């Protein structure tokens, strides 16, 4: 009974993705055909080549890939350092500072968008990729990463750290040689959440990017909508290609992701 229920739920959750793939292979006249045609006839693979020919899709793809990669690496580095400090290094006001840090996650991004835009314009960073990299690392996404890493580090026995100190390890060596290798499940969790958030971000590129060659994929998808309507067959084809990296990352990191989610938050 449980497996039957999970199968039904999985089918419902997969339906939007399967419909996206189906629409990406349809002729334009058959996108809104009623009754809907789930398996398109004929299959129109040329939709994908037309997308690649109509816009510099490879350029938008590269922009999204390298921005998401830098955001992910930066978040893991800084969040793991801060998480280790909050979990293992005693200092005055540690709990209060951590609560203040977490409270920043309650501030909507839309609230600080205008003052942040004005500030970045003054220092000449508008219409560059710098805001798309730095703001997620040191914004709410970075704070979430600090929380994930701190909670995971709290679950590691203190005896490992004490034994390393007896052997003459410094804090930096304990962090790099003991804590980080043990934190692979938490890192995998953070990689998926961070990469996904950066890859799908539409709001920040819309504000800070104006040149077409600097666009990321979410912003580039809007190019298939104009005054005459939306080219759904092209939009769905581009969306399928934009979704593939996310599926690949989750496929290779799903075990560590599930383990990291299950272990995060068990310690106070």
Short mmCIF file of C-alpha atoms in Angstrom, two decimals:
data_model
loop_
_atom_site.label_atom_id
_atom_site.label_comp_id
_atom_site.label_asym_id
_atom_site.label_seq_id
_atom_site.Cartn_x
_atom_site.Cartn_y
_atom_site.Cartn_z
CA UNK A 1 0.00 0.00 0.00
CA UNK A 2 2.81 2.40 0.88
CA UNK A 3 4.63 1.71 -2.37
CA UNK A 4 1.42 2.25 -4.35
CA UNK A 5 0.86 5.59 -2.63
CA UNK A 6 4.47 6.67 -3.24
CA UNK A 7 4.18 5.64 -6.89
CA UNK A 8 1.08 7.79 -7.36
CA UNK A 9 2.71 10.77 -5.63
CA UNK A 10 5.85 10.35 -7.73
CA UNK A 11 3.80 10.21 -10.92
CA UNK A 12 2.00 13.42 -9.98
CA UNK A 13 5.29 15.19 -9.22
CA UNK A 14 6.89 13.96 -12.47
CA UNK A 15 3.94 15.00 -14.63
CA UNK A 16 5.00 18.67 -15.11
CA UNK A 17 8.50 17.63 -16.19
CA UNK A 18 7.18 14.96 -18.56
CA UNK A 19 4.70 17.44 -20.02
CA UNK A 20 7.54 19.93 -20.52
CA UNK A 21 9.52 17.30 -22.44
CA UNK A 22 6.44 16.38 -24.46
CA UNK A 23 5.73 20.01 -25.40
CA UNK A 24 9.35 20.54 -26.40
CA UNK A 25 8.92 17.87 -29.09
CA UNK A 26 5.63 19.13 -30.52
CA UNK A 27 4.82 21.19 -33.56
CA UNK A 28 3.66 24.73 -32.67
CA UNK A 29 0.08 24.04 -33.81
CA UNK A 30 -0.21 21.00 -31.53
CA UNK A 31 0.90 22.58 -28.26
CA UNK A 32 -2.67 23.46 -27.23
CA UNK A 33 -4.37 20.61 -29.05
CA UNK A 34 -7.47 19.24 -27.25
CA UNK A 35 -7.60 16.54 -26.13
CA UNK A 36 -3.93 16.99 -25.30
CA UNK A 37 -1.41 14.81 -27.07
CA UNK A 38 1.02 13.39 -24.51
CA UNK A 39 3.20 11.53 -27.01
CA UNK A 40 3.72 13.95 -29.91
CA UNK A 41 3.34 12.79 -33.49
CA UNK A 42 5.49 13.56 -35.29
CA UNK A 43 8.37 14.10 -32.87
CA UNK A 44 9.94 17.46 -33.74
CA UNK A 45 13.59 17.42 -32.65
CA UNK A 46 14.23 20.53 -34.72
CA UNK A 47 12.78 22.61 -31.85
CA UNK A 48 16.08 22.18 -30.03
CA UNK A 49 18.24 23.17 -32.97
CA UNK A 50 16.00 26.19 -33.62
CA UNK A 51 16.54 27.34 -30.02
CA UNK A 52 20.30 27.08 -30.41
CA UNK A 53 20.15 29.01 -33.69
CA UNK A 54 17.73 31.75 -32.59
CA UNK A 55 19.63 32.93 -29.51
CA UNK A 56 23.21 32.51 -28.20
CA UNK A 57 22.03 29.76 -25.86
CA UNK A 58 25.54 28.45 -25.26
CA UNK A 59 26.59 31.87 -23.93
CA UNK A 60 23.65 32.07 -21.51
CA UNK A 61 24.39 28.49 -20.47
CA UNK A 62 28.01 29.31 -19.71
CA UNK A 63 27.02 32.41 -17.72
CA UNK A 64 24.69 30.35 -15.54
CA UNK A 65 27.18 27.51 -15.12
CA UNK A 66 30.14 29.58 -13.98
CA UNK A 67 28.07 31.92 -11.79
CA UNK A 68 26.32 29.01 -10.06
CA UNK A 69 29.65 27.19 -9.64
CA UNK A 70 31.37 30.22 -8.07
CA UNK A 71 28.39 30.89 -5.80
CA UNK A 72 28.37 27.26 -4.69
CA UNK A 73 32.12 27.10 -4.01
CA UNK A 74 32.12 30.45 -2.21
CA UNK A 75 29.13 29.53 -0.08
CA UNK A 76 30.65 26.20 0.94
CA UNK A 77 33.96 27.84 1.85
CA UNK A 78 32.65 30.74 3.91
CA UNK A 79 29.68 28.85 5.38
CA UNK A 80 31.88 25.97 6.53
CA UNK A 81 34.34 28.36 8.17
CA UNK A 82 31.58 30.24 9.99
CA UNK A 83 29.71 27.04 10.81
CA UNK A 84 32.83 25.52 12.36
CA UNK A 85 33.44 28.67 14.40
CA UNK A 86 29.88 28.76 15.73
CA UNK A 87 29.91 25.03 16.50
CA UNK A 88 33.38 24.53 18.00
CA UNK A 89 35.10 27.79 18.92
CA UNK A 90 33.76 29.34 22.13
CA UNK A 91 33.62 33.14 22.17
CA UNK A 92 31.60 35.76 24.02
CA UNK A 93 28.11 36.28 22.61
CA UNK A 94 28.30 33.33 20.24
CA UNK A 95 24.63 32.42 20.63
CA UNK A 96 23.43 36.01 20.25
CA UNK A 97 25.55 36.57 17.14
CA UNK A 98 24.23 33.36 15.62
CA UNK A 99 20.61 34.37 16.30
CA UNK A 100 21.22 37.79 14.78
CA UNK A 101 22.74 36.12 11.74
CA UNK A 102 19.73 33.83 11.35
CA UNK A 103 17.35 36.78 11.72
CA UNK A 104 18.69 38.25 8.48
CA UNK A 105 17.01 35.38 6.62
CA UNK A 106 13.64 36.92 7.52
CA UNK A 107 14.38 40.04 5.45
CA UNK A 108 12.88 39.57 1.95
CA UNK A 109 15.24 40.14 -0.93
CA UNK A 110 12.77 42.61 -2.43
CA UNK A 111 13.11 44.89 0.60
CA UNK A 112 16.83 45.48 0.14
CA UNK A 113 16.81 45.38 -3.68
CA UNK A 114 16.59 49.16 -4.22
CA UNK A 115 19.23 50.27 -1.66
CA UNK A 116 21.52 47.46 -2.80
CA UNK A 117 21.08 48.52 -6.43
CA UNK A 118 21.90 52.14 -5.57
CA UNK A 119 24.98 51.07 -3.60
CA UNK A 120 26.28 48.78 -6.35
CA UNK A 121 25.65 51.47 -8.95
CA UNK A 122 27.79 53.91 -6.98
CA UNK A 123 30.74 51.50 -6.97
CA UNK A 124 30.29 50.59 -10.64
CA UNK A 125 29.18 46.96 -10.35
CA UNK A 126 25.85 47.25 -12.18
CA UNK A 127 25.62 45.25 -15.41
CA UNK A 128 28.33 42.85 -14.25
CA UNK A 129 28.18 39.35 -12.82
CA UNK A 130 29.75 40.43 -9.52
CA UNK A 131 26.42 41.09 -7.72
CA UNK A 132 25.09 37.72 -8.89
CA UNK A 133 28.08 36.02 -7.24
CA UNK A 134 28.68 38.02 -4.06
CA UNK A 135 25.10 38.69 -2.95
CA UNK A 136 24.07 35.00 -2.71
CA UNK A 137 27.31 34.06 -0.92
CA UNK A 138 26.95 36.72 1.78
CA UNK A 139 23.14 36.94 1.71
CA UNK A 140 20.36 34.67 2.90
CA UNK A 141 21.76 31.69 1.00
CA UNK A 142 25.09 32.03 2.79
CA UNK A 143 23.35 32.32 6.17
CA UNK A 144 21.42 29.14 5.42
CA UNK A 145 24.71 27.47 4.60
CA UNK A 146 26.17 28.57 7.94
CA UNK A 147 23.18 27.03 9.71
CA UNK A 148 23.51 23.73 7.83
CA UNK A 149 27.25 23.43 8.47
CA UNK A 150 26.98 24.46 12.14
CA UNK A 151 24.28 21.88 12.81
CA UNK A 152 26.31 19.15 11.15
CA UNK A 153 29.53 20.04 12.97
CA UNK A 154 27.64 19.92 16.28
CA UNK A 155 26.86 16.28 15.56
CA UNK A 156 30.53 15.30 15.23
CA UNK A 157 31.93 13.88 18.53
CA UNK A 158 34.17 16.32 20.37
CA UNK A 159 36.55 13.47 21.16
CA UNK A 160 37.83 13.56 17.56
CA UNK A 161 38.76 17.20 17.91
CA UNK A 162 40.30 16.73 21.34
CA UNK A 163 42.40 13.81 20.10
CA UNK A 164 43.61 15.91 17.17
CA UNK A 165 44.60 18.74 19.53
CA UNK A 166 46.58 16.27 21.63
CA UNK A 167 48.43 15.29 18.45
CA UNK A 168 49.32 18.93 17.88
CA UNK A 169 46.76 19.84 15.21
CA UNK A 170 45.85 23.50 14.89
CA UNK A 171 42.30 24.77 14.39
CA UNK A 172 42.96 25.15 10.68
CA UNK A 173 44.25 21.59 10.40
CA UNK A 174 41.29 20.21 12.35
CA UNK A 175 38.92 22.09 10.06
CA UNK A 176 40.57 20.99 6.81
CA UNK A 177 41.70 17.45 7.65
CA UNK A 178 38.98 16.23 10.00
CA UNK A 179 35.83 18.32 9.89
CA UNK A 180 35.50 18.90 6.15
CA UNK A 181 36.02 15.26 5.09
CA UNK A 182 33.38 14.21 7.64
CA UNK A 183 30.99 16.90 6.43
CA UNK A 184 30.53 15.50 2.92
CA UNK A 185 26.77 14.84 3.41
CA UNK A 186 26.20 18.42 4.60
CA UNK A 187 28.34 19.76 1.76
CA UNK A 188 26.36 17.74 -0.79
CA UNK A 189 23.13 19.13 0.67
CA UNK A 190 24.47 22.66 0.47
CA UNK A 191 25.76 22.13 -3.08
CA UNK A 192 22.32 21.11 -4.32
CA UNK A 193 20.40 23.88 -2.54
CA UNK A 194 22.90 26.59 -3.46
CA UNK A 195 23.43 25.56 -7.07
CA UNK A 196 19.68 25.21 -7.57
CA UNK A 197 18.96 28.65 -6.08
CA UNK A 198 21.63 30.35 -8.18
CA UNK A 199 20.72 28.47 -11.36
CA UNK A 200 17.03 29.39 -11.08
CA UNK A 201 17.52 32.98 -9.88
CA UNK A 202 15.52 35.37 -12.04
CA UNK A 203 15.07 38.38 -9.75
CA UNK A 204 18.71 39.44 -9.30
CA UNK A 205 19.74 39.12 -12.98
CA UNK A 206 16.62 41.08 -13.93
CA UNK A 207 17.75 43.96 -11.69
CA UNK A 208 21.51 44.00 -12.24
CA UNK A 209 21.91 42.81 -15.85
CA UNK A 210 20.94 44.79 -18.94
CA UNK A 211 23.34 43.61 -21.65
CA UNK A 212 22.09 40.57 -23.54
CA UNK A 213 25.45 38.78 -23.57
CA UNK A 214 25.54 38.87 -19.75
CA UNK A 215 22.14 37.22 -19.29
CA UNK A 216 21.72 33.96 -17.39
CA UNK A 217 19.37 31.17 -18.46
CA UNK A 218 16.27 32.20 -16.41
CA UNK A 219 16.47 35.68 -17.89
CA UNK A 220 17.19 34.33 -21.37
CA UNK A 221 14.04 32.18 -21.30
CA UNK A 222 11.98 35.37 -21.32
CA UNK A 223 13.32 36.06 -24.83
CA UNK A 224 10.82 33.53 -26.18
CA UNK A 225 7.96 35.82 -25.14
CA UNK A 226 7.23 38.99 -27.07
CA UNK A 227 4.28 41.14 -28.19
CA UNK A 228 3.02 38.38 -30.48
CA UNK A 229 2.89 35.80 -27.68
CA UNK A 230 5.00 32.94 -26.36
CA UNK A 231 6.76 30.35 -28.52
CA UNK A 232 5.91 27.50 -26.17
CA UNK A 233 7.63 24.77 -28.17
CA UNK A 234 10.90 26.74 -28.09
CA UNK A 235 10.45 27.80 -24.47
CA UNK A 236 9.91 24.21 -23.36
CA UNK A 237 12.90 23.01 -25.39
CA UNK A 238 15.13 25.61 -23.76
CA UNK A 239 13.69 24.72 -20.34
CA UNK A 240 14.52 21.04 -20.84
CA UNK A 241 18.13 21.91 -21.68
CA UNK A 242 18.29 24.27 -18.68
CA UNK A 243 17.01 21.55 -16.33
CA UNK A 244 19.54 18.88 -17.27
CA UNK A 245 22.44 20.10 -15.04
CA UNK A 246 20.17 20.07 -12.00
CA UNK A 247 19.13 16.48 -12.66
CA UNK A 248 22.76 15.43 -13.14
CA UNK A 249 23.89 17.06 -9.88
CA UNK A 250 21.07 15.50 -7.89
CA UNK A 251 21.67 12.08 -9.47
CA UNK A 252 25.30 12.00 -8.33
CA UNK A 253 24.73 13.63 -4.92
CA UNK A 254 21.36 12.21 -3.90
CA UNK A 255 22.76 9.78 -1.31
CA UNK A 256 24.78 12.44 0.48
CA UNK A 257 21.89 14.91 0.07
CA UNK A 258 19.38 12.64 1.81
CA UNK A 259 21.88 11.82 4.56
CA UNK A 260 22.71 15.49 5.07
CA UNK A 261 19.06 16.54 5.31
CA UNK A 262 18.30 13.75 7.78
CA UNK A 263 21.21 14.66 10.07
CA UNK A 264 20.99 18.46 9.92
CA UNK A 265 19.18 19.98 12.88
CA UNK A 266 19.44 17.02 15.24
CA UNK A 267 21.86 18.81 17.55
CA UNK A 268 21.30 22.01 19.51
#
